[in-house]
PDB file of C-alpha atoms in Angstrom:
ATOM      1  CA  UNK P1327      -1.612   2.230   7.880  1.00  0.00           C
ATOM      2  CA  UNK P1328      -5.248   2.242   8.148  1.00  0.00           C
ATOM      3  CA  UNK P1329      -8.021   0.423   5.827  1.00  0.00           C
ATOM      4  CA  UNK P1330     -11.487  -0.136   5.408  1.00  0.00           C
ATOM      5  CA  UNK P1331     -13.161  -3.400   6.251  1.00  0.00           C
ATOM      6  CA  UNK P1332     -13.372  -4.488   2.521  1.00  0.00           C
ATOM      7  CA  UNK P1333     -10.779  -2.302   1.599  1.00  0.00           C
ATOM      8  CA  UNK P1334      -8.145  -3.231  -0.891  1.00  0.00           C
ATOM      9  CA  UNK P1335      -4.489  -1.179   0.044  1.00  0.00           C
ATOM     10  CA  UNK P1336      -1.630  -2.164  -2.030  1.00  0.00           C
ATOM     11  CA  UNK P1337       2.258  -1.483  -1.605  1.00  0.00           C
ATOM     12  CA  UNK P1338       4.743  -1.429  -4.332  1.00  0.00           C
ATOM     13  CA  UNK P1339       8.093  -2.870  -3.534  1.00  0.00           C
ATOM     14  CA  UNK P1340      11.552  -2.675  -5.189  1.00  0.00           C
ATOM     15  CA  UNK P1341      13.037  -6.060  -5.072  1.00  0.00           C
ATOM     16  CA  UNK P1342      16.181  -7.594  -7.195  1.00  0.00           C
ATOM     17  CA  UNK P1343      15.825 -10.956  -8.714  1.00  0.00           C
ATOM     18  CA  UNK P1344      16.574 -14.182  -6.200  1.00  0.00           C
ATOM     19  CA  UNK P1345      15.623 -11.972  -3.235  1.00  0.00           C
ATOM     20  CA  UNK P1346      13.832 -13.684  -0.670  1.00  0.00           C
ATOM     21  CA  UNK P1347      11.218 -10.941   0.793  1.00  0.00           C
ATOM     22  CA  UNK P1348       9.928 -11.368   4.261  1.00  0.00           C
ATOM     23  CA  UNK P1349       6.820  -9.653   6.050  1.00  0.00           C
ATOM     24  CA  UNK P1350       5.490  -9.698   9.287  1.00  0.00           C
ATOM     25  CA  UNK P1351       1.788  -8.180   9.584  1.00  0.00           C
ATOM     26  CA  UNK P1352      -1.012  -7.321  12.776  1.00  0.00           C
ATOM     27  CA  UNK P1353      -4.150  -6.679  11.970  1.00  0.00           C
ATOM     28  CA  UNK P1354      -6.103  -4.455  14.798  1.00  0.00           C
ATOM     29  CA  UNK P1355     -10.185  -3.611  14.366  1.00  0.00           C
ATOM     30  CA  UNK P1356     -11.499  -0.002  15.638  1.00  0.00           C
ATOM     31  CA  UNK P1357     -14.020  -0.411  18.875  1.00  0.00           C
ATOM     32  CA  UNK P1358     -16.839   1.879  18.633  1.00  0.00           C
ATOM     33  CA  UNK P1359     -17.590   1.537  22.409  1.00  0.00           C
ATOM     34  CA  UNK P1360     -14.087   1.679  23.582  1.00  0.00           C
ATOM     35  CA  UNK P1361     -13.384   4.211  20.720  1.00  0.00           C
ATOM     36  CA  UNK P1362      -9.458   2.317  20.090  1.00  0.00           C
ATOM     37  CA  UNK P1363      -8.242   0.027  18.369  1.00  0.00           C
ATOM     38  CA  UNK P1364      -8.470  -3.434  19.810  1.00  0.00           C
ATOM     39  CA  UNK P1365      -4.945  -5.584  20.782  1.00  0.00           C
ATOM     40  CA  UNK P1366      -6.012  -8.018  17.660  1.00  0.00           C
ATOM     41  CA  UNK P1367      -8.957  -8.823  15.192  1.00  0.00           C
ATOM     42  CA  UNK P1368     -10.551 -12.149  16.398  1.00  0.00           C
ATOM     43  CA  UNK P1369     -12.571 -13.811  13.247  1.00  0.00           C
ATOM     44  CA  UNK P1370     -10.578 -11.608  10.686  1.00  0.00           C
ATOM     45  CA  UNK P1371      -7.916 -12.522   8.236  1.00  0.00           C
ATOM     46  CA  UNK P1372      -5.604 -11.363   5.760  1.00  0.00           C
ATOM     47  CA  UNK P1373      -5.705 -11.986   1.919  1.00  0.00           C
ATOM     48  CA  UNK P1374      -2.438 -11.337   0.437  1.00  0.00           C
ATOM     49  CA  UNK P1375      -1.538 -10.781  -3.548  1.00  0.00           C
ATOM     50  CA  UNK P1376       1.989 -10.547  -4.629  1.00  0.00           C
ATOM     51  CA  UNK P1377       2.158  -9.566  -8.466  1.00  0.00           C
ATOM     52  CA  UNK P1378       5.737  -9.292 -10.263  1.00  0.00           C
ATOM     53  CA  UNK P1379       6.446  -6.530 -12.391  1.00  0.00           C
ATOM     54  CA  UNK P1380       5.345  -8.727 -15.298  1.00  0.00           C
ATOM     55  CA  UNK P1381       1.548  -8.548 -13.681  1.00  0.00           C
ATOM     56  CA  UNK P1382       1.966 -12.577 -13.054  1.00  0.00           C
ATOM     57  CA  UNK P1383       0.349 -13.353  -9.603  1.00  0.00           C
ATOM     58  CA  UNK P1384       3.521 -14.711  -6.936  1.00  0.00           C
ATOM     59  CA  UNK P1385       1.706 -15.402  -3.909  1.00  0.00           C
ATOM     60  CA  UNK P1386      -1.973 -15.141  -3.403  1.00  0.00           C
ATOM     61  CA  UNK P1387      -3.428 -16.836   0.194  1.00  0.00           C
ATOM     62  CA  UNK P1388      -5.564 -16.265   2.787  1.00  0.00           C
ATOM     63  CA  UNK P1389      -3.732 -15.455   6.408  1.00  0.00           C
ATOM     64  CA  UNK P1390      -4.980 -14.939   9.875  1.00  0.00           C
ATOM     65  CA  UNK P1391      -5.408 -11.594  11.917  1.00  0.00           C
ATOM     66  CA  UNK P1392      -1.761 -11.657  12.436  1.00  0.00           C
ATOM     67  CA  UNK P1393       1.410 -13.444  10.706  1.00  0.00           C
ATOM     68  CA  UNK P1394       4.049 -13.985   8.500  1.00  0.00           C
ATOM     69  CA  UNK P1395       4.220 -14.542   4.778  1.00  0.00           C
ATOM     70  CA  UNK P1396       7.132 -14.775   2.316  1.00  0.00           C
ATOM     71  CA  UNK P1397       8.014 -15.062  -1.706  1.00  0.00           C
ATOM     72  CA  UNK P1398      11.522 -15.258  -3.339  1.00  0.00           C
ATOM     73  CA  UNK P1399      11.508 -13.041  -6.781  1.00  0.00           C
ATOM     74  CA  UNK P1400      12.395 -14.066  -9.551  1.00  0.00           C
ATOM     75  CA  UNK P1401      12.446 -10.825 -11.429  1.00  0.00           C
ATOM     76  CA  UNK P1402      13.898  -7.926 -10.752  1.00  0.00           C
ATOM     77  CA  UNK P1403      11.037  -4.715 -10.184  1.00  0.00           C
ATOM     78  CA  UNK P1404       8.503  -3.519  -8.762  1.00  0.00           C
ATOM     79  CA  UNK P1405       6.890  -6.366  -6.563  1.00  0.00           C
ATOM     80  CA  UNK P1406       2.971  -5.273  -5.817  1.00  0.00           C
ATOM     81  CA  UNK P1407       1.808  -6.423  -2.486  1.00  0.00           C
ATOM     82  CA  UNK P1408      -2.085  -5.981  -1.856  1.00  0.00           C
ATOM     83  CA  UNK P1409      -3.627  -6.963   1.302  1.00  0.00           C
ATOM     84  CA  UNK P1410      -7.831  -6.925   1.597  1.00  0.00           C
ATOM     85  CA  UNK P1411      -9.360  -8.278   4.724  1.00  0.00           C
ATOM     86  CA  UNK P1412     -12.043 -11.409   4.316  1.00  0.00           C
ATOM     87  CA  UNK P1413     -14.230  -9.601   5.980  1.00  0.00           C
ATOM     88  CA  UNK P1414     -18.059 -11.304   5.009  1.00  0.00           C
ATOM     89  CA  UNK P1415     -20.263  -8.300   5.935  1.00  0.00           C
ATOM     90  CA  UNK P1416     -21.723  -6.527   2.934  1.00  0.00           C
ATOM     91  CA  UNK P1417     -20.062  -3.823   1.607  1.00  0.00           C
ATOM     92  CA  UNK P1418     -22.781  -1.408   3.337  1.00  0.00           C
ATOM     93  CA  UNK P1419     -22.216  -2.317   6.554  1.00  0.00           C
ATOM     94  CA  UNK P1420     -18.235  -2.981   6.502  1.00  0.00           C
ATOM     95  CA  UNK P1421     -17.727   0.281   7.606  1.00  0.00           C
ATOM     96  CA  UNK P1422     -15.439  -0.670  10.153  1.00  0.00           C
ATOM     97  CA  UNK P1423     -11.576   0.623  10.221  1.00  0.00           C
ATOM     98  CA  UNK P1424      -8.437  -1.583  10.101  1.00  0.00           C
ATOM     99  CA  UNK P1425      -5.238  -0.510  11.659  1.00  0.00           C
ATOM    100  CA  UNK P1426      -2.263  -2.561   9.823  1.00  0.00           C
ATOM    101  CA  UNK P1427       0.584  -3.273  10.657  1.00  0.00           C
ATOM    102  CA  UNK P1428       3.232  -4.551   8.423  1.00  0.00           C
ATOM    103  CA  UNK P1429       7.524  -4.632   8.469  1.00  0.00           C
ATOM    104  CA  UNK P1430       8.539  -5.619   5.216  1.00  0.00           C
ATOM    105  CA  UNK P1431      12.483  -6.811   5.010  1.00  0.00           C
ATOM    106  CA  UNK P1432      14.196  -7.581   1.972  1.00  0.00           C
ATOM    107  CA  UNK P1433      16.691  -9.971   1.425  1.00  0.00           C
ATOM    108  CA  UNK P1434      16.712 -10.626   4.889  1.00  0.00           C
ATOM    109  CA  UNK P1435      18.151 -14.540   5.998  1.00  0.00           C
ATOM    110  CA  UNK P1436      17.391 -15.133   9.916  1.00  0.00           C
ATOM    111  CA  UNK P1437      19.607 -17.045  12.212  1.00  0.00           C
ATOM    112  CA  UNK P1438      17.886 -19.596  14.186  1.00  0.00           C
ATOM    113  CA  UNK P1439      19.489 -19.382  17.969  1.00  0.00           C
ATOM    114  CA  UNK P1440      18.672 -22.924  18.441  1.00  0.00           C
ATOM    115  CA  UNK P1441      20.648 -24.180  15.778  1.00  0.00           C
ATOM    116  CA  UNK P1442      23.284 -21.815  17.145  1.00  0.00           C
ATOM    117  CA  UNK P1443      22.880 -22.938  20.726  1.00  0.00           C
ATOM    118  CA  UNK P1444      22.640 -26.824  19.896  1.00  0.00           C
ATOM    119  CA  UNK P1445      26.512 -26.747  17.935  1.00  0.00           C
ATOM    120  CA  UNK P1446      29.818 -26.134  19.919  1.00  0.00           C
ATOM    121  CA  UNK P1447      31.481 -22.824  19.143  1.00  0.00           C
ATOM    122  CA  UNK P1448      33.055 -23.679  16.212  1.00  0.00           C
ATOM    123  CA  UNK P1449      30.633 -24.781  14.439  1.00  0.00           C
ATOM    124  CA  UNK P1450      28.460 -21.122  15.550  1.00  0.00           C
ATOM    125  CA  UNK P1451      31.267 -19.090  14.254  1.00  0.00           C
ATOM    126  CA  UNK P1452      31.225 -21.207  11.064  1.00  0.00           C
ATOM    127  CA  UNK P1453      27.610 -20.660  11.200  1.00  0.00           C
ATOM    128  CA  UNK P1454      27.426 -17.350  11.626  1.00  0.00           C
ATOM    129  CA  UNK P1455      30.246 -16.943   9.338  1.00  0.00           C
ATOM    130  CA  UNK P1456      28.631 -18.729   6.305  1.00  0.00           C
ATOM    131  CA  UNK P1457      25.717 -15.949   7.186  1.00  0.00           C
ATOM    132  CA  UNK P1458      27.371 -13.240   6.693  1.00  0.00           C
ATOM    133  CA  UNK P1459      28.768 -14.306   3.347  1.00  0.00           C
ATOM    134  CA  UNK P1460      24.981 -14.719   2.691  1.00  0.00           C
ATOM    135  CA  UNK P1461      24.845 -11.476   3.345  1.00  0.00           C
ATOM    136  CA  UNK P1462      27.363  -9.834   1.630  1.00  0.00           C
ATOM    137  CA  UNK P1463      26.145 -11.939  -1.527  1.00  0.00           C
ATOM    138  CA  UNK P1464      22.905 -10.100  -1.372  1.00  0.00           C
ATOM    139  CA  UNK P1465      24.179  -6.773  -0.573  1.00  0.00           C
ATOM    140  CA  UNK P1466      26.364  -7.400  -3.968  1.00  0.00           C
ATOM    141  CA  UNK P1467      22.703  -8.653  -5.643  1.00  0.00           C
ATOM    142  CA  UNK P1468      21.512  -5.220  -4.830  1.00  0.00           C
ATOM    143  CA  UNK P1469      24.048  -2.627  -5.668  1.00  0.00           C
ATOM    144  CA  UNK P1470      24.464  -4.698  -8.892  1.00  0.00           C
ATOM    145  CA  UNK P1471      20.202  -4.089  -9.381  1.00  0.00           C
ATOM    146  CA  UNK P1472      21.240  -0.672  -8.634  1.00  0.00           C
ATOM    147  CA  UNK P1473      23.721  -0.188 -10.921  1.00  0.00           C
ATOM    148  CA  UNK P1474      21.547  -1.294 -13.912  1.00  0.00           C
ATOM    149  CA  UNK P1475      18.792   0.557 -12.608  1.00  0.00           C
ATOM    150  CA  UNK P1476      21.406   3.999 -12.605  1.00  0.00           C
ATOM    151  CA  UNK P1477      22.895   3.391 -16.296  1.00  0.00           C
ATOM    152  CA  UNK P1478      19.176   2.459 -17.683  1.00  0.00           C
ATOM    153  CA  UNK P1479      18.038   6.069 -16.169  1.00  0.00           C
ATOM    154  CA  UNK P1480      21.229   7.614 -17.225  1.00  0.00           C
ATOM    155  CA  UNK P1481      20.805   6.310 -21.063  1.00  0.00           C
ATOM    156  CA  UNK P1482      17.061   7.458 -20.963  1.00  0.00           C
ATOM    157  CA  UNK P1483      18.232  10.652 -19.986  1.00  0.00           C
ATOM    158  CA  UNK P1484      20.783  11.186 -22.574  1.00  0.00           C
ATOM    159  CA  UNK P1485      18.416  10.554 -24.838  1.00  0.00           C
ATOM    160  CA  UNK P1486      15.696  12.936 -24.135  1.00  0.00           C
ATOM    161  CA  UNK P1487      18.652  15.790 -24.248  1.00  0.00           C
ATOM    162  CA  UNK P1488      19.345  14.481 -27.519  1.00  0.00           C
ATOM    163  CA  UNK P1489      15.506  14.939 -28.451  1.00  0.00           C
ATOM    164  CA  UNK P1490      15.447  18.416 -27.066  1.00  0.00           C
ATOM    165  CA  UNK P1491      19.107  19.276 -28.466  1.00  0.00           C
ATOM    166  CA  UNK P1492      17.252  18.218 -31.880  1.00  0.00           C
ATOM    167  CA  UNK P1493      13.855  19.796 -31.386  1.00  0.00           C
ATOM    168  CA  UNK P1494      15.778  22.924 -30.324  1.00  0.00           C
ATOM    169  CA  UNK P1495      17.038  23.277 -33.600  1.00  0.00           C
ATOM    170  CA  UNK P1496      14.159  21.972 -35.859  1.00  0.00           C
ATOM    171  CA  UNK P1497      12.329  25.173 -33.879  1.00  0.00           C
ATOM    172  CA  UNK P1498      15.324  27.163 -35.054  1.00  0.00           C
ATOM    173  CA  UNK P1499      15.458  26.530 -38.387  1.00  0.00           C
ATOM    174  CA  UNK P1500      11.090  26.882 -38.842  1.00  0.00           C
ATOM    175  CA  UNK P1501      11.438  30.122 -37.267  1.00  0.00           C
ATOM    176  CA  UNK P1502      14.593  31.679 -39.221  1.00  0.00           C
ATOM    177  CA  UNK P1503      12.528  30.126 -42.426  1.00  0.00           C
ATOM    178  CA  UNK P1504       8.865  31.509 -41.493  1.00  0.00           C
ATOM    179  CA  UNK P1505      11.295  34.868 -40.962  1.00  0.00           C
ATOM    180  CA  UNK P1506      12.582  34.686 -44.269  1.00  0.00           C
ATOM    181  CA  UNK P1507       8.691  33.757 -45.757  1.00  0.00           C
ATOM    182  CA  UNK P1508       7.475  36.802 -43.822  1.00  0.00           C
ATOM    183  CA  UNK P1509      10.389  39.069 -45.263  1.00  0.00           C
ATOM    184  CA  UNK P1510       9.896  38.026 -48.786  1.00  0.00           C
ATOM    185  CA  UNK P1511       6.435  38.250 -48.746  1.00  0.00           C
ATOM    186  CA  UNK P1512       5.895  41.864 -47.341  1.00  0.00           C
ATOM    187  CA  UNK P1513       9.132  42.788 -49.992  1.00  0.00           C
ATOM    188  CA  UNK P1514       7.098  41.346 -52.537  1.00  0.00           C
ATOM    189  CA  UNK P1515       3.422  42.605 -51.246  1.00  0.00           C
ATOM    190  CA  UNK P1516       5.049  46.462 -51.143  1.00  0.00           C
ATOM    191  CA  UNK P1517       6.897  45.984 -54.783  1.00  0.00           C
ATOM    192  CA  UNK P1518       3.679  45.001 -56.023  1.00  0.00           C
ATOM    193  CA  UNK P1519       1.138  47.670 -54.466  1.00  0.00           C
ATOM    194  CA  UNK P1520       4.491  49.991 -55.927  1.00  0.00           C
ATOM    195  CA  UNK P1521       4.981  51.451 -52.475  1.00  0.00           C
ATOM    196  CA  UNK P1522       8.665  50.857 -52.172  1.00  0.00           C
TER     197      UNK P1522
END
């Protein structure tokens, strides 16, 4: 995506608890004379802010033009991830544009190859195995997160149809009343100006 200089951009992320979240990010500065983006941004960093769905800040750190950062959450929710250059030029002349790029993965575990490598085969397919459990563990995580997520929407909507079941009838019964009012009242007006 693309940012100002001083620019603030913010992503909101969808993480179950105990989820380790991993993100790789490249910062590239526009060249007026060249009129692209340069391979990198020499001199310019990265200020990250995680927040938690409870607004409590997670991570907040300054980072080079390019790199990694990480968090584990501890709540389940939308994570907010903001990144803002450190640019030091005044806001009037920061007029330069950012070109960011950033792969967010979620619940991701890596395998270090030289670990692997350094252990007989045995021991890798133990590895690798115990990884995959790791896996499968976190793939349970999630569908659990998105099975409470599904029954939470599904009781909210059962209970707006029960509203508008309710407020359907309420409507109902004012109207066949006021219809009633009406009836009586023009009865009533006629008898009394003897026109009926």
């Amino acid at each position: 995506f693309h940012s100002g200089e001083r620019e603030e951009k913010c992503i909101i992320e969808d993480v179950p608890s105990d989820t380790l979240v991993i993100a790789n990010y490249k910062v590239q500065r526009w060249d007026i004379h060249k009129q692209d983006f340069l391979k990198s941004a020499p001199g310019l960093g990265m200020f990250v802010t995680v927040t938690t769905p409870s607004a409590e800040v997670l991570l907040s750190k300054l980072y080079g033009s390019q790199g990694t950062f990480s968090f584990t959450s501890y709540l389940s929710g939308e994570h907010v991830i903001c990144l803002q250059s450190n640019s030091t030029r005044f806001v009037a002349f920061a007029g330069s544009k950012l070109r960011i790029h950033l792969d967010i993965r979620v619940g991701e575990h890596f395998l270090d190859e030289s670990i692997v490598q350094a252990k007989d085969k045995v021991d890798e397919v133990n590895f690798r195995l115990e990884h995959l459990i790791e896996q499968i563990h976190h793939i349970a995580k999630e569908q659990n997160y998105e099975r409470e997520r599904e029954e939470k929407f599904r009781k909210t909507s059962e209970e707006t149809n029960s509203n508008i079941l309710w407020w359907a009838i309420v409507q109902t019964l004012i109207l066949i009343s006021i219809g009633i009012w009406q009836i009586k009242s023009l009865r009533d007006f006629f008898i009394s100006k003897k026109l009926v």
